[in-house]
Amino acid sequence: VRLSWDRDHVLLSPAKDLNSLIPSDIDPSSIQRIVDIPKQINAPVKKGDVIGTLKLKLADKQFETVNLVATENAGRSTILYAWELVKNALSSIWFKIIVGVLLLIGIVYIFVVITYNKKRKKYKAIKRKRKF
């Protein structure tokens, strides 16, 4: 569980009991259990939220599917959530474009100020010479 301060995982259980008839000559270990759950989920997670699925197959034929639900709650940490938002904002292309434009404007501004000051000093020097 991401963005949760108090938990790093939640337990999952089937949403319902499964009952299926299979021939008695079938070995139960030959039934394939395919669990499909994400590597990470974002908090908040509430008890009963569907997190993934469990599929049961026999000889490459799927005969049962059941949802896997959270058995406990996992609250979202405000601090971790805020940090995630800041991290996403800083890594976005729009943030990089805005910072680049601001840097370019800053460089142009500095260049204009330096040029203006040089011209002003030159004008003051000429003005002083004319007074003599």
mmCIF file of C-alpha atoms in Angstrom:
data_model
loop_
_atom_site.group_PDB
_atom_site.id
_atom_site.type_symbol
_atom_site.label_atom_id
_atom_site.label_comp_id
_atom_site.label_asym_id
_atom_site.label_seq_id
_atom_site.Cartn_x
_atom_site.Cartn_y
_atom_site.Cartn_z
ATOM 1 C CA VAL A 1 0.000 0.000 0.000
ATOM 2 C CA ARG A 2 1.441 3.333 -1.081
ATOM 3 C CA LEU A 3 0.768 6.644 0.698
ATOM 4 C CA SER A 4 -0.146 4.953 3.971
ATOM 5 C CA TRP A 5 1.853 5.678 7.108
ATOM 6 C CA ASP A 6 0.523 2.876 9.302
ATOM 7 C CA ARG A 7 0.392 -0.045 6.815
ATOM 8 C CA ASP A 8 2.504 -1.293 3.970
ATOM 9 C CA HIS A 9 0.182 -4.144 2.971
ATOM 10 C CA VAL A 10 -3.389 -5.382 3.357
ATOM 11 C CA LEU A 11 -4.685 -8.912 3.527
ATOM 12 C CA LEU A 12 -6.990 -10.083 0.756
ATOM 13 C CA SER A 13 -9.713 -12.699 0.818
ATOM 14 C CA PRO A 14 -12.202 -14.012 -1.732
ATOM 15 C CA ALA A 15 -15.392 -11.970 -1.958
ATOM 16 C CA LYS A 16 -17.472 -15.174 -1.866
ATOM 17 C CA ASP A 17 -17.055 -18.875 -1.225
ATOM 18 C CA LEU A 18 -16.503 -21.060 -4.265
ATOM 19 C CA ASN A 19 -18.275 -24.339 -4.792
ATOM 20 C CA SER A 20 -17.546 -26.386 -7.884
ATOM 21 C CA LEU A 21 -18.030 -29.973 -8.834
ATOM 22 C CA ILE A 22 -14.945 -31.648 -10.215
ATOM 23 C CA PRO A 23 -14.465 -35.314 -11.004
ATOM 24 C CA SER A 24 -12.989 -37.355 -8.174
ATOM 25 C CA ASP A 25 -10.164 -38.646 -10.365
ATOM 26 C CA ILE A 26 -8.774 -35.075 -10.741
ATOM 27 C CA ASP A 27 -5.868 -34.249 -8.455
ATOM 28 C CA PRO A 28 -6.602 -30.941 -6.620
ATOM 29 C CA SER A 29 -3.012 -29.850 -7.189
ATOM 30 C CA SER A 30 -3.660 -29.836 -10.956
ATOM 31 C CA ILE A 31 -6.040 -26.898 -10.520
ATOM 32 C CA GLN A 32 -4.227 -23.718 -11.491
ATOM 33 C CA ARG A 33 -4.728 -20.674 -9.289
ATOM 34 C CA ILE A 34 -4.042 -17.445 -11.168
ATOM 35 C CA VAL A 35 -3.930 -14.460 -8.831
ATOM 36 C CA ASP A 36 -4.155 -11.063 -10.519
ATOM 37 C CA ILE A 37 -3.346 -8.262 -8.070
ATOM 38 C CA PRO A 38 -1.396 -5.044 -8.595
ATOM 39 C CA LYS A 39 2.108 -4.726 -7.145
ATOM 40 C CA GLN A 40 1.081 -1.530 -5.355
ATOM 41 C CA ILE A 41 -2.162 0.222 -4.552
ATOM 42 C CA ASN A 42 -2.649 3.755 -3.316
ATOM 43 C CA ALA A 43 -4.252 4.430 0.029
ATOM 44 C CA PRO A 44 -6.942 4.901 1.192
ATOM 45 C CA VAL A 45 -8.119 1.294 1.087
ATOM 46 C CA LYS A 46 -11.384 0.391 2.757
ATOM 47 C CA LYS A 47 -12.431 -3.009 3.984
ATOM 48 C CA GLY A 48 -14.337 -4.675 1.140
ATOM 49 C CA ASP A 49 -12.624 -2.779 -1.708
ATOM 50 C CA VAL A 50 -11.967 -5.032 -4.717
ATOM 51 C CA ILE A 51 -8.197 -5.247 -5.199
ATOM 52 C CA GLY A 52 -7.778 -8.125 -7.660
ATOM 53 C CA THR A 53 -9.124 -11.432 -8.942
ATOM 54 C CA LEU A 54 -8.481 -15.121 -8.493
ATOM 55 C CA LYS A 55 -9.059 -17.404 -11.478
ATOM 56 C CA LEU A 56 -9.210 -21.161 -11.210
ATOM 57 C CA LYS A 57 -8.296 -23.203 -14.296
ATOM 58 C CA LEU A 58 -8.320 -26.885 -15.009
ATOM 59 C CA ALA A 59 -6.590 -28.095 -18.165
ATOM 60 C CA ASP A 60 -6.399 -24.529 -19.544
ATOM 61 C CA LYS A 61 -10.144 -24.046 -19.094
ATOM 62 C CA GLN A 62 -11.236 -21.404 -16.644
ATOM 63 C CA PHE A 63 -14.070 -22.617 -14.458
ATOM 64 C CA GLU A 64 -14.225 -20.039 -11.633
ATOM 65 C CA THR A 65 -13.367 -16.384 -11.074
ATOM 66 C CA VAL A 66 -13.734 -14.534 -7.801
ATOM 67 C CA ASN A 67 -12.880 -11.005 -6.719
ATOM 68 C CA LEU A 68 -10.264 -10.532 -4.008
ATOM 69 C CA VAL A 69 -11.260 -7.886 -1.465
ATOM 70 C CA ALA A 70 -9.365 -6.091 1.297
ATOM 71 C CA THR A 71 -10.027 -7.454 4.775
ATOM 72 C CA GLU A 72 -8.822 -4.323 6.558
ATOM 73 C CA ASN A 73 -8.611 -0.565 6.181
ATOM 74 C CA ALA A 74 -5.482 1.403 5.268
ATOM 75 C CA GLY A 75 -5.730 5.156 5.704
ATOM 76 C CA ARG A 76 -3.904 7.672 3.553
ATOM 77 C CA SER A 77 -1.200 9.814 5.143
ATOM 78 C CA THR A 78 -1.663 13.504 4.381
ATOM 79 C CA ILE A 79 2.098 14.095 4.475
ATOM 80 C CA LEU A 80 2.898 11.244 2.083
ATOM 81 C CA TYR A 81 0.057 12.287 -0.225
ATOM 82 C CA ALA A 82 1.267 15.917 -0.289
ATOM 83 C CA TRP A 83 4.824 14.748 -0.980
ATOM 84 C CA GLU A 84 3.547 12.589 -3.859
ATOM 85 C CA LEU A 85 1.701 15.578 -5.350
ATOM 86 C CA VAL A 86 4.825 17.763 -5.109
ATOM 87 C CA LYS A 87 6.979 15.032 -6.629
ATOM 88 C CA ASN A 88 4.540 14.580 -9.527
ATOM 89 C CA ALA A 89 4.325 18.340 -10.093
ATOM 90 C CA LEU A 90 8.124 18.726 -10.131
ATOM 91 C CA SER A 91 8.536 15.904 -12.639
ATOM 92 C CA SER A 92 5.800 17.093 -15.000
ATOM 93 C CA ILE A 93 6.717 18.489 -18.408
ATOM 94 C CA TRP A 94 4.725 21.675 -17.751
ATOM 95 C CA PHE A 95 6.783 22.464 -14.654
ATOM 96 C CA LYS A 96 9.991 22.002 -16.650
ATOM 97 C CA ILE A 97 8.703 24.238 -19.452
ATOM 98 C CA ILE A 98 7.660 26.974 -16.994
ATOM 99 C CA VAL A 99 11.018 26.854 -15.193
ATOM 100 C CA GLY A 100 12.835 26.992 -18.542
ATOM 101 C CA VAL A 101 10.797 30.001 -19.685
ATOM 102 C CA LEU A 102 11.384 31.787 -16.361
ATOM 103 C CA LEU A 103 15.130 31.145 -16.593
ATOM 104 C CA LEU A 104 15.160 32.476 -20.151
ATOM 105 C CA ILE A 105 13.246 35.594 -19.072
ATOM 106 C CA GLY A 106 15.686 36.059 -16.174
ATOM 107 C CA ILE A 107 18.701 35.811 -18.474
ATOM 108 C CA VAL A 108 17.180 38.281 -20.951
ATOM 109 C CA TYR A 109 16.336 40.656 -18.072
ATOM 110 C CA ILE A 110 19.900 40.536 -16.733
ATOM 111 C CA PHE A 111 21.273 41.172 -20.235
ATOM 112 C CA VAL A 112 18.946 44.160 -20.725
ATOM 113 C CA VAL A 113 19.840 45.633 -17.307
ATOM 114 C CA ILE A 114 23.581 45.275 -17.938
ATOM 115 C CA THR A 115 23.259 46.845 -21.391
ATOM 116 C CA TYR A 116 21.104 49.677 -20.026
ATOM 117 C CA ASN A 117 23.583 50.386 -17.203
ATOM 118 C CA LYS A 118 26.526 50.471 -19.637
ATOM 119 C CA LYS A 119 24.679 52.929 -21.873
ATOM 120 C CA ARG A 120 23.684 55.060 -18.880
ATOM 121 C CA LYS A 121 27.273 55.203 -17.602
ATOM 122 C CA LYS A 122 28.485 56.094 -21.092
ATOM 123 C CA TYR A 123 25.813 58.828 -21.383
ATOM 124 C CA LYS A 124 26.747 60.234 -17.937
ATOM 125 C CA ALA A 125 30.428 60.300 -18.932
ATOM 126 C CA ILE A 126 29.611 62.182 -22.148
ATOM 127 C CA LYS A 127 27.374 64.592 -20.221
ATOM 128 C CA ARG A 128 30.194 65.308 -17.720
ATOM 129 C CA LYS A 129 32.648 65.983 -20.544
ATOM 130 C CA ARG A 130 30.224 68.443 -22.169
ATOM 131 C CA LYS A 131 29.937 70.406 -18.903
ATOM 132 C CA PHE A 132 33.710 71.035 -18.857
#
